[in-house]
Short mmCIF file of C-alpha atoms and ligand atoms in Angstrom, two decimals:
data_model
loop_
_atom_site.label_atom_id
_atom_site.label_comp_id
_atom_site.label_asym_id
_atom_site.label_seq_id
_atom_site.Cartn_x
_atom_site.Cartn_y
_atom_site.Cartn_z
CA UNK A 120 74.23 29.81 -67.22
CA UNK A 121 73.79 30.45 -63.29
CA UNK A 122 76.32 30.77 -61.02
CA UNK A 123 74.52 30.83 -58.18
CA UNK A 124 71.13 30.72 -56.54
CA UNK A 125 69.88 33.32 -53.19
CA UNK A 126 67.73 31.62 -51.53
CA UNK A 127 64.38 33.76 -49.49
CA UNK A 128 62.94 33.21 -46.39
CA UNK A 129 60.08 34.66 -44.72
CA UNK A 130 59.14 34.09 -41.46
CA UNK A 131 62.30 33.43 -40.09
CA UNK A 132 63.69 36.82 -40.91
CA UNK A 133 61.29 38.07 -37.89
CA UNK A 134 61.92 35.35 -35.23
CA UNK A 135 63.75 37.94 -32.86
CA UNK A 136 66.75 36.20 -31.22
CA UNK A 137 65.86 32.82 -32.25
CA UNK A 138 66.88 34.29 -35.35
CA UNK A 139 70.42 32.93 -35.61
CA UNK A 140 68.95 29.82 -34.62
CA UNK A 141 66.59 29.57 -37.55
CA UNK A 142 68.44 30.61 -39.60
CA UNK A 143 71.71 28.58 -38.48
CA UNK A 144 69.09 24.99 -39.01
CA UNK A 145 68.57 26.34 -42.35
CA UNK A 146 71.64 26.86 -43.72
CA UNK A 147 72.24 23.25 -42.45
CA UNK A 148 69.69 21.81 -43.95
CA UNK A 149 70.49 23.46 -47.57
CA UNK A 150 73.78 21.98 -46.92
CA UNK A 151 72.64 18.45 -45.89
CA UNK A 152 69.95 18.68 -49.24
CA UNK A 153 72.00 19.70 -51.99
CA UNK A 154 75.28 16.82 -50.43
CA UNK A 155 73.00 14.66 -52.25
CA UNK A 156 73.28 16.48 -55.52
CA UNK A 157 75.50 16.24 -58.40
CA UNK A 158 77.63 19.50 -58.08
CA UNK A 159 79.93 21.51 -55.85
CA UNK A 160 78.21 23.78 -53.73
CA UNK A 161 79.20 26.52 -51.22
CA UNK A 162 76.29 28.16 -49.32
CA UNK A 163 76.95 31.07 -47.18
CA UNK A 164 74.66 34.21 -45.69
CA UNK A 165 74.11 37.61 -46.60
CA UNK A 166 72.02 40.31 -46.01
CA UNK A 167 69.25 37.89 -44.84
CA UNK A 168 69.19 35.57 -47.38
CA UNK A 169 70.85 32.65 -48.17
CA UNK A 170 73.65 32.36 -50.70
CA UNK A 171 74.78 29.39 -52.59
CA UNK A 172 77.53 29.25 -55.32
CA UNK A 173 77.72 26.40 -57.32
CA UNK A 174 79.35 24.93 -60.18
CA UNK A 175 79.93 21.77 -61.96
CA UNK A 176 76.39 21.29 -61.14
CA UNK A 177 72.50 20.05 -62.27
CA UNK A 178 70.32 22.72 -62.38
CA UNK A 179 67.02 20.38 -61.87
CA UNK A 180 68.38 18.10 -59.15
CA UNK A 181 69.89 21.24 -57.39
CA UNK A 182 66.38 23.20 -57.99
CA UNK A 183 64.46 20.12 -56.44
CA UNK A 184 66.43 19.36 -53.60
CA UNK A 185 66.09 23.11 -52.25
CA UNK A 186 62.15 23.12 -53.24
CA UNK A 187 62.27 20.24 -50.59
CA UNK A 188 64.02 22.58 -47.80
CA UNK A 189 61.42 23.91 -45.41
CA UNK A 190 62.01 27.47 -44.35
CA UNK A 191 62.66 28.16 -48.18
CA UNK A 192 59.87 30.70 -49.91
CA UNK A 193 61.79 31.43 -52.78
CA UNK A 194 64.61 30.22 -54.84
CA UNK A 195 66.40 32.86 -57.38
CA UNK A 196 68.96 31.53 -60.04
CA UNK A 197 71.54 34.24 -60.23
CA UNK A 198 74.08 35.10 -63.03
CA UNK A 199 77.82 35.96 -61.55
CA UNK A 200 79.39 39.14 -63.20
CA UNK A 201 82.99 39.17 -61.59
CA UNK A 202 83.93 41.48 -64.71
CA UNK A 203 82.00 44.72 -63.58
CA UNK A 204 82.55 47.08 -66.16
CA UNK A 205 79.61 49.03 -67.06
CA UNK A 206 79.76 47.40 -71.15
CA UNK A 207 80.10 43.79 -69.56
CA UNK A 208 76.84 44.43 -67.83
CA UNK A 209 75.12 45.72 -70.21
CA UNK A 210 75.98 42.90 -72.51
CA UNK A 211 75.27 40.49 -69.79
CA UNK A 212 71.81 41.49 -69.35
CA UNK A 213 70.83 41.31 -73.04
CA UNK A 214 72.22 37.65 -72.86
CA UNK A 215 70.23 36.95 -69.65
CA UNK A 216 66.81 38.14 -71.12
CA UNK A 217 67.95 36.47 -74.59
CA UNK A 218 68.74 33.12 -73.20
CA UNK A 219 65.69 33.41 -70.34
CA UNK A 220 63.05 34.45 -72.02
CA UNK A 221 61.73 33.02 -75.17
CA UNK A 222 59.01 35.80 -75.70
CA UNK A 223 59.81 39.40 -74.70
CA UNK A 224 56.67 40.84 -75.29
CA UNK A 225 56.56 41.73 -71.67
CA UNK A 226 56.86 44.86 -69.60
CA UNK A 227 59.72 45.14 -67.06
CA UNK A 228 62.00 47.16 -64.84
CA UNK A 229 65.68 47.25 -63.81
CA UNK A 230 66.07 47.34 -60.55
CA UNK A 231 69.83 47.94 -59.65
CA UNK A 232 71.28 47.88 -55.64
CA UNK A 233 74.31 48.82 -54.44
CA UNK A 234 75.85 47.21 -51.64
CA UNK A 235 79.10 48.11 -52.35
CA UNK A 236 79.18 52.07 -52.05
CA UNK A 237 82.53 52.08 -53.87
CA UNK A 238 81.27 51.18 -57.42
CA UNK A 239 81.25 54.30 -59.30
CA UNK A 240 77.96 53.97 -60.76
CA UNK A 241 75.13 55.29 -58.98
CA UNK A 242 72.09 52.82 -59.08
CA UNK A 243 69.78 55.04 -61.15
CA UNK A 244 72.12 55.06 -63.93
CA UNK A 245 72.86 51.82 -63.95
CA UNK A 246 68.51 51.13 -64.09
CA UNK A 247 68.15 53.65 -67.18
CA UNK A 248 71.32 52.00 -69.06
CA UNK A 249 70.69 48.50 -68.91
CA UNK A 250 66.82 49.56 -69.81
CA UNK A 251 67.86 51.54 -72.91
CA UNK A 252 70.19 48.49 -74.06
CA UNK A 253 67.68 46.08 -73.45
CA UNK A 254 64.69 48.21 -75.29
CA UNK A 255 67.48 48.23 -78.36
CA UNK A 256 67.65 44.97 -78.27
CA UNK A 257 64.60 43.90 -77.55
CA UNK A 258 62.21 46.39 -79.08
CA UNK A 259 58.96 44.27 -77.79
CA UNK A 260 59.74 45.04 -74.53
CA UNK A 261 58.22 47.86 -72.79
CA UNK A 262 58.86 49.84 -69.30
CA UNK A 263 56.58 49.51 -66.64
CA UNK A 264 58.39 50.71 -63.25
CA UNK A 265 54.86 50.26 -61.18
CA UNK A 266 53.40 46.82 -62.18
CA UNK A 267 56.50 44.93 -64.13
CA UNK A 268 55.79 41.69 -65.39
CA UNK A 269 59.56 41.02 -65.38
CA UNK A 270 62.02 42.41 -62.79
CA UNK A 271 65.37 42.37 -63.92
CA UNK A 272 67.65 42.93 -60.50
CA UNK A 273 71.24 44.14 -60.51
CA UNK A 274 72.89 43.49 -56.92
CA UNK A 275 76.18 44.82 -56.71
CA UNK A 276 78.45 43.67 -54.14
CA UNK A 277 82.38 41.95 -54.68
CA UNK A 278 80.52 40.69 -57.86
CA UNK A 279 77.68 41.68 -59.71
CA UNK A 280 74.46 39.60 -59.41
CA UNK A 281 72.16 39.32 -61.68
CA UNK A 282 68.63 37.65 -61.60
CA UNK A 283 64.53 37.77 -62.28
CA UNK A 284 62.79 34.81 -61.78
CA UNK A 285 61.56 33.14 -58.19
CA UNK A 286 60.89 29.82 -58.18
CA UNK A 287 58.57 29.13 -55.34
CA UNK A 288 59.86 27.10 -52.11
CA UNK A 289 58.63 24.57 -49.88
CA UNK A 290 58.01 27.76 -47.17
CA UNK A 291 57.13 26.84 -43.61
CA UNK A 292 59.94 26.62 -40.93
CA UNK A 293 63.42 24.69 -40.92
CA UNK A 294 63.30 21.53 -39.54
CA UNK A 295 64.49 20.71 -36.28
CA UNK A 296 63.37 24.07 -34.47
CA UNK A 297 60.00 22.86 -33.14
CA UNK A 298 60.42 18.94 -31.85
CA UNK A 299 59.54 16.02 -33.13
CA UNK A 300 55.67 14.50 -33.04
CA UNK A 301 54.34 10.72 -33.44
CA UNK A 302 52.08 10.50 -37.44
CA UNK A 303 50.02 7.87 -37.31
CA UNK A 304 50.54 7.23 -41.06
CA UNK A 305 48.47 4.86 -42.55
CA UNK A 306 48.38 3.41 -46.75
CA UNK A 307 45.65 6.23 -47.30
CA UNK A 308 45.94 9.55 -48.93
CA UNK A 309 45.12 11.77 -45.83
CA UNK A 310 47.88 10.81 -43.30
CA UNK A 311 51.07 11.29 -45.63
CA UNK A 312 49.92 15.02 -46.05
CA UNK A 313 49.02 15.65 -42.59
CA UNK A 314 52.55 14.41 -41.48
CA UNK A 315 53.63 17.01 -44.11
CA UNK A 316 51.26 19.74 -43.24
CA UNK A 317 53.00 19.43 -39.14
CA UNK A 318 56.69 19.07 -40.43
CA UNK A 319 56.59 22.22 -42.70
CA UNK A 320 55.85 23.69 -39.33
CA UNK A 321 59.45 22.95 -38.28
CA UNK A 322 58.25 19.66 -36.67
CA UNK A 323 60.20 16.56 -37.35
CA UNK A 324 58.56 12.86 -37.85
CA UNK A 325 58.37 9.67 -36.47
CA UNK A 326 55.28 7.61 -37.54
CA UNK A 327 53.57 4.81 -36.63
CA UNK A 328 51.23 2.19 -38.50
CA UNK A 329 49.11 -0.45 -37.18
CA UNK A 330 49.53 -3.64 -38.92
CA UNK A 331 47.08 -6.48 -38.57
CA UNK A 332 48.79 -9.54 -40.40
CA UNK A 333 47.71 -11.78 -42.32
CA UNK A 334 44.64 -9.87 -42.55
CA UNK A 335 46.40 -7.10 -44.40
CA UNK A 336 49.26 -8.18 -46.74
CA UNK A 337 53.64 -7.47 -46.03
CA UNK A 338 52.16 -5.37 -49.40
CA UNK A 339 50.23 -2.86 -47.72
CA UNK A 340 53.31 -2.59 -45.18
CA UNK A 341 55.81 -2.11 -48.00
CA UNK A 342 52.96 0.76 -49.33
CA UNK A 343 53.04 2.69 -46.24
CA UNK A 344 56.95 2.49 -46.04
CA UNK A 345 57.31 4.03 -49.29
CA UNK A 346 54.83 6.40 -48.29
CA UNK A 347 57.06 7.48 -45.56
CA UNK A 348 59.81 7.72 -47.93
CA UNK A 349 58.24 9.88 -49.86
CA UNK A 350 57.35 12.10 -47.18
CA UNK A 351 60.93 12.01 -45.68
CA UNK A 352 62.28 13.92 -48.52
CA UNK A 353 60.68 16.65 -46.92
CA UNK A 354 60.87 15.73 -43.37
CA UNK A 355 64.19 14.15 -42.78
CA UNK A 356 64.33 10.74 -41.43
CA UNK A 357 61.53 9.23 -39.61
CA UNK A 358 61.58 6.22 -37.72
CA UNK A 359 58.67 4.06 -38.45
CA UNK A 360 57.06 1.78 -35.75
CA UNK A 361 55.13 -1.14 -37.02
CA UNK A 362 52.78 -2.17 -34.63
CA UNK A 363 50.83 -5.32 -34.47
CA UNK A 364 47.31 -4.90 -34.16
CA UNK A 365 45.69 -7.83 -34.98
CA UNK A 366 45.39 -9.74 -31.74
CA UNK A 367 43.51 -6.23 -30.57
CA UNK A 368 41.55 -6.11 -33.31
CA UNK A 369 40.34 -9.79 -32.95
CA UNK A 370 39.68 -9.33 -29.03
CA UNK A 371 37.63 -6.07 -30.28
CA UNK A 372 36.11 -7.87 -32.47
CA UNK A 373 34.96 -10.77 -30.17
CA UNK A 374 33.82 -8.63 -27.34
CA UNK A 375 32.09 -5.73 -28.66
CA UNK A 376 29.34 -4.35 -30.79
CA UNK A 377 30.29 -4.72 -33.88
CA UNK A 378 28.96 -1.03 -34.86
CA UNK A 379 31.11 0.33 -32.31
CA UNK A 380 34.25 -1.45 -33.80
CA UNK A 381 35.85 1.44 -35.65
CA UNK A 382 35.41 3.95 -32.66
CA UNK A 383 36.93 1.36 -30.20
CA UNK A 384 39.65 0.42 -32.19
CA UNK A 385 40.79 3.94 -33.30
CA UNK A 386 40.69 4.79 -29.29
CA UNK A 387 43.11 2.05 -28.82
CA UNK A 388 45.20 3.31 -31.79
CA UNK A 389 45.37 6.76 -30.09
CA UNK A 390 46.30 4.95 -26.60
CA UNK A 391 49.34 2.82 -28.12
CA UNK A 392 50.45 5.70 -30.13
CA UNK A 393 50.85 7.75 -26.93
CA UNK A 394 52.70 5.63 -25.18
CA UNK A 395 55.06 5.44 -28.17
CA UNK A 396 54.73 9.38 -28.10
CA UNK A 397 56.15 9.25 -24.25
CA UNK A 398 58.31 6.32 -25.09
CA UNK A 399 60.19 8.53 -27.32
CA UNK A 400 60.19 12.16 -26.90
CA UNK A 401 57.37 13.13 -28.79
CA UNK A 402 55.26 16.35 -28.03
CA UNK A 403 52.09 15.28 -30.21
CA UNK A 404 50.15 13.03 -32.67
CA UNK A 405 49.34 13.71 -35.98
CA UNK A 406 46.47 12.15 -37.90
CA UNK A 407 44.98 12.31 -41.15
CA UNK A 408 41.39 13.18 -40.23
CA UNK A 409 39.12 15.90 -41.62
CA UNK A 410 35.27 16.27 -39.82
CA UNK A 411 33.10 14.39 -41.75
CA UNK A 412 34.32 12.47 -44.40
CA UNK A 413 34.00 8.97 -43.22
CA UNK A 414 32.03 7.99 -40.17
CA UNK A 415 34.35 7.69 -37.90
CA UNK A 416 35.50 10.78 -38.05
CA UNK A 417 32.17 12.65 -37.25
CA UNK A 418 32.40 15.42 -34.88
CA UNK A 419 30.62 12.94 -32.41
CA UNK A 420 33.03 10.30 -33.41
CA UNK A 421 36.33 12.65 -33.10
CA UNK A 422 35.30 13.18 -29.55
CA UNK A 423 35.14 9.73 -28.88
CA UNK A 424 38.69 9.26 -30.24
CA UNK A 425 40.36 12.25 -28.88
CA UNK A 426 38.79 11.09 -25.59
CA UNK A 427 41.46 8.26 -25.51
CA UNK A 428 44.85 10.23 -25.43
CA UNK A 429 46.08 13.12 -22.98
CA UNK A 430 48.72 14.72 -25.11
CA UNK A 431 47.72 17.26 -28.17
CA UNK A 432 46.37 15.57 -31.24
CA UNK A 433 47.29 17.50 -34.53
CA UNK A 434 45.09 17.20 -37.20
CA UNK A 435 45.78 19.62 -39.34
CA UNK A 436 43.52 18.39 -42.61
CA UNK A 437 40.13 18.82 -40.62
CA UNK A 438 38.96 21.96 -42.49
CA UNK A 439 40.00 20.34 -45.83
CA UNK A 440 37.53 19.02 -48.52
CA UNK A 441 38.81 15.35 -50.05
CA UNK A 442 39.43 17.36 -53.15
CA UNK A 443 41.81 19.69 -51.71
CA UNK A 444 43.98 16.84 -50.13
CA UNK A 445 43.98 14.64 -53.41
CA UNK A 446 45.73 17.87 -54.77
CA UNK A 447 48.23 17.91 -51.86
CA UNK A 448 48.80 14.67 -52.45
CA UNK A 449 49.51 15.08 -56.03
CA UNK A 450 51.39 17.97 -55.81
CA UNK A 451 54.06 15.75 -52.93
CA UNK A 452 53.99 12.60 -55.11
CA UNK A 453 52.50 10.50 -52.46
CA UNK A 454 48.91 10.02 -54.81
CA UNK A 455 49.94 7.27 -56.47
CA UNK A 456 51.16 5.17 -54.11
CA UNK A 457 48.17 5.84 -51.91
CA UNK A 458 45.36 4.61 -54.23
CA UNK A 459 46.97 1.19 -54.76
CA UNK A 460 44.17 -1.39 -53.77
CA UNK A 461 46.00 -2.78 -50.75
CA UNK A 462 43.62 -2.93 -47.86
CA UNK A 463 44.94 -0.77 -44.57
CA UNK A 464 43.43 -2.85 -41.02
CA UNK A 465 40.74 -0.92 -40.80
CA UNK A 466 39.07 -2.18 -44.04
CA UNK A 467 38.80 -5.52 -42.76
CA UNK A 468 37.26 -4.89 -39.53
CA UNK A 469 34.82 -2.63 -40.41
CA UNK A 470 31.03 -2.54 -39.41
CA UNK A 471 28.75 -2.69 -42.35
CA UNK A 472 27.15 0.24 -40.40
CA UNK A 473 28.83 1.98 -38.18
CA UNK A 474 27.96 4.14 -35.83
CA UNK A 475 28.26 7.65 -36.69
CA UNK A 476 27.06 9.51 -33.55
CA UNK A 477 28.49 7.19 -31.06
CA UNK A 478 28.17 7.89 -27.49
CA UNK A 479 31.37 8.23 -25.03
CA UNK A 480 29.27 6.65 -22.11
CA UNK A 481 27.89 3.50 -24.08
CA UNK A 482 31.78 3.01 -26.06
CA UNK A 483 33.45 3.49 -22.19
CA UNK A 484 30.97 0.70 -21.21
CA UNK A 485 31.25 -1.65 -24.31
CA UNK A 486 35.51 -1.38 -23.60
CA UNK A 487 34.79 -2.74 -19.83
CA UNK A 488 34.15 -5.82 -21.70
CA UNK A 489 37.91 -5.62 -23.07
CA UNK A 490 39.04 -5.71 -19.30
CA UNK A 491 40.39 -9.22 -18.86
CA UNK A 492 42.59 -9.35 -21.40
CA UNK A 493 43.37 -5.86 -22.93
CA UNK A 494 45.99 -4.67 -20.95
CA UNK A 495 48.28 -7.42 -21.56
CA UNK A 496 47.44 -7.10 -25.52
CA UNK A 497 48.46 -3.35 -25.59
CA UNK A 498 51.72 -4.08 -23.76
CA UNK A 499 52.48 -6.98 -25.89
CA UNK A 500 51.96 -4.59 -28.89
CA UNK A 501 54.29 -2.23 -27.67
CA UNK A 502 56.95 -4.95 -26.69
CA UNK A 503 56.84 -6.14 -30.28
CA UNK A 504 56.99 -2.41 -31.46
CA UNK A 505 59.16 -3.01 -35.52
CA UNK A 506 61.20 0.02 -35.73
CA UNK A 507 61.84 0.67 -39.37
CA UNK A 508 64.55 3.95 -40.09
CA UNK A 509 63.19 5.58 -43.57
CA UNK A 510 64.87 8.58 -45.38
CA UNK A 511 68.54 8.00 -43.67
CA UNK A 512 71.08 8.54 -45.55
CA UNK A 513 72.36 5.32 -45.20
CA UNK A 514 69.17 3.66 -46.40
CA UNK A 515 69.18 2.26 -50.24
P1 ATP B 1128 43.98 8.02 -44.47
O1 ATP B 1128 43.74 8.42 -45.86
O2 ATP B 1128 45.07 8.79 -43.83
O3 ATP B 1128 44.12 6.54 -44.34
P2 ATP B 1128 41.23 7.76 -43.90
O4 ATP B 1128 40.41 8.71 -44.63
O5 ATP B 1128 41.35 6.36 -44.40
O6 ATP B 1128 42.67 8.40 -43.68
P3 ATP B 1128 40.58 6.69 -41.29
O7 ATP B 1128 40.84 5.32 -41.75
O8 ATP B 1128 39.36 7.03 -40.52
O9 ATP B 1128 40.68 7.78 -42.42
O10 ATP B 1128 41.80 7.12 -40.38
C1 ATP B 1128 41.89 8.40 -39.85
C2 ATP B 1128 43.31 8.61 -39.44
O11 ATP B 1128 43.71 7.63 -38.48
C3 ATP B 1128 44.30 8.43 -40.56
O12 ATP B 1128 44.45 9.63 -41.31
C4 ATP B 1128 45.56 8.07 -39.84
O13 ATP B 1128 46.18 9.21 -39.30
C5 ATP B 1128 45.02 7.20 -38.70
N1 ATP B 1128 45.01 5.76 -39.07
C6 ATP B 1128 44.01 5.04 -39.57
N2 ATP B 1128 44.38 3.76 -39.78
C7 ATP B 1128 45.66 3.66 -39.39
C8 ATP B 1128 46.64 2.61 -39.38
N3 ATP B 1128 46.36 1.37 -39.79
N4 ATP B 1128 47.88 2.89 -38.91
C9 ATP B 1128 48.18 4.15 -38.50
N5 ATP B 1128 47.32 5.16 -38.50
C10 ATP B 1128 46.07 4.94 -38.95
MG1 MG B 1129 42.75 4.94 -44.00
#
């Protein structure tokens, strides 16, 4: 029934002369999407928007894989009218409100362009023609040329296109045009969206998770893998690191208060994960923490943590209620994987009470005990840094 889909984007209609280059990533990055779809596909540019023609094809896989295109606000399915004769059109746009709309009691409005100056019939009669044969056929329908509820658009150009509905895209910025940054992605609900949250931005992934075997299970590292799967539909592919933690952990655990636990071991999280950050290119790191939901994450708490890293932390939940990021996480499929019981290495660790105003001073002090052998732990960790590659195309 479609021929075709134009593709809207917002924001990177009004990036100046980084323009092209926006809008060059994007038309990429339709490409690379819909390779993986059943169909044959040609995607091309006008008038700033994005053009694709396709046939042979499935309308749901080729609907989803452009809802997962960042950059994309809307997506239009089009009808193709290479027979322009005024009749054909008229016909045509019965059929398209017949076969699109199940109920016409609705108000609408034809809205007819013409790109191509050589068609003989001027716009406003081609609005008042198609409305008069769509009022005959459709005598529910009414006119409303202020406040339509359904905007039937006539674009004519080599061919005629035809279209009304907008399904809604991804939005954000393509991929690729602002770096990449380090997500420390845990097996909980808040990190996968975070991750998301940066990349719409135009940031691409890499992640990191600190394991702490056999305290947590190869089950809780197969969560957060698929996890970053999930994510990487959106994303592209991220390469995972898989540190070990638990030798850190243990030494933590051995030579400081055990209410300061959390805060001491999240500042060494932050420290490894920069050095992976430098290690690799990485302009940032990205966690999954919003002020005050768990004690660790405190404004006191987030001071101490941010404390421990010199490069820009990204947290771009910490205005969000809980409720607001379960939705998020619902809404990217990532929910379900996240609330499976498998303990992350944090659970295990933790104090019974932690401390939830902790002071810089007294944590700085309580790490001087790490001195001896800390150093050499945090370089072992990185020296036995698991780099996992999820989302390639290559990957089963
Ligand atoms: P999440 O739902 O993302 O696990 P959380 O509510 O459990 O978050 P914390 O456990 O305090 O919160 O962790 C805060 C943030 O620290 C996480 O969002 C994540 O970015 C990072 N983090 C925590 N544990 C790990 C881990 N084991 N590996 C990697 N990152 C982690
Ligand atoms: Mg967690």
């Amino acid at each position: 029934m479609f021929q075709a889909f134009l593709l809207k984007y917002a924001e990177v209609g009004v990036k100046g002369k980084n323009r092209y280059v926006f809008e060059d990533a994007l038309v990429r990055h339709v490409k690379k999407h819909l390779s993986k779809v059943t169909g044959n596909f040609n995607v091309s540019r006008i008038n700033g928007r994005i053009f694709v023609e396709a046939t042979d094809y499935d309308y749901d896989e080729t609907v989803d894989a452009l809802q997962h295109v960042f950059g994309i606000v809307g997506i239009s399915p089009v009808r193709v009218l290479e027979d322009m004769e005024e009749d054909t059109v008229l016909k045509a746009s019965v059929e398209f409100i017949r076969d699109n709309y199940e109920d016409k009691h609705f108000s609408f409005k034809v809205d007819t362009r013409r790109a191509n100056k050589s068609y003989p019939i001027p716009s406003m009669t081609m609005d008042a023609n198609v409305g008069a044969a769509l009022l005959d056929a459709f005598p529910e329908m009414h006119v409303d040329v202020h406040k339509p509820e359904v905007r039937l658009h006539i674009e004519v150009r080599e061919s005629i296109f035809m279209y009304s509905k907008t399904i809604k895209g991804a939005g954000g910025l393509p991929l690729g045009t602002n770096g990449r940054a380090l997500l420390l992605l845990s097996g909980g609900i808040d990190s996968p969206v975070a991750g998301y949250m940066v990349s719409r931005r135009g940031v691409e992934l890499d992640a990191v998770y600190f394991n702490a075997p056999p305290y947590t299970s190869e089950r809780a590292k197969q969560k957060v893998m698929d996890l970053a799967r999930i994510v990487s539909k959106w994303t592209g592919p991220i390469n995972l690191h898989i540190i070990n933690f638990t030798d850190i952990q243990l030494y933590i655990y051995e030579k400081c208060p055990h209410d300061e636990l959390t805060i001491i071991m999240r500042r060494y999280m932050m420290r490894i994960a920069e050095q992976i950050a430098k290690n690799n290119d990485l302009l940032g790191l990205i966690t999954g923490e919003s002020i005050g939901q768990v004690a660790s994450q405190t404004m006191k708490s987030l001071f101490c943590t941010n404390d421990a890293c010199s490069i820009p932390v990204y947290r771009p939940l910490i205005g969000f209620d809980k409720q607001d990021i379960i939705d998020w996480s619902e809404k990217l499929g990532t929910y379900e994987t996240s609330i499976l019981p498998y303990e992350d290495c944090c659970t295990i660790f933790v104090a019974k009470h932690p401390v939830t105003k902790p002071n810089l001073n007294i944590i700085k002090a309580s790490e001087q005990n790490l001195n001896e052998k800390i150093d050499e732990l945090v370089q072992t960790a990185l020296d036995t840094d698991e780099v996992i590659r999820i989302g390639d195309e290559t990957e089963q």
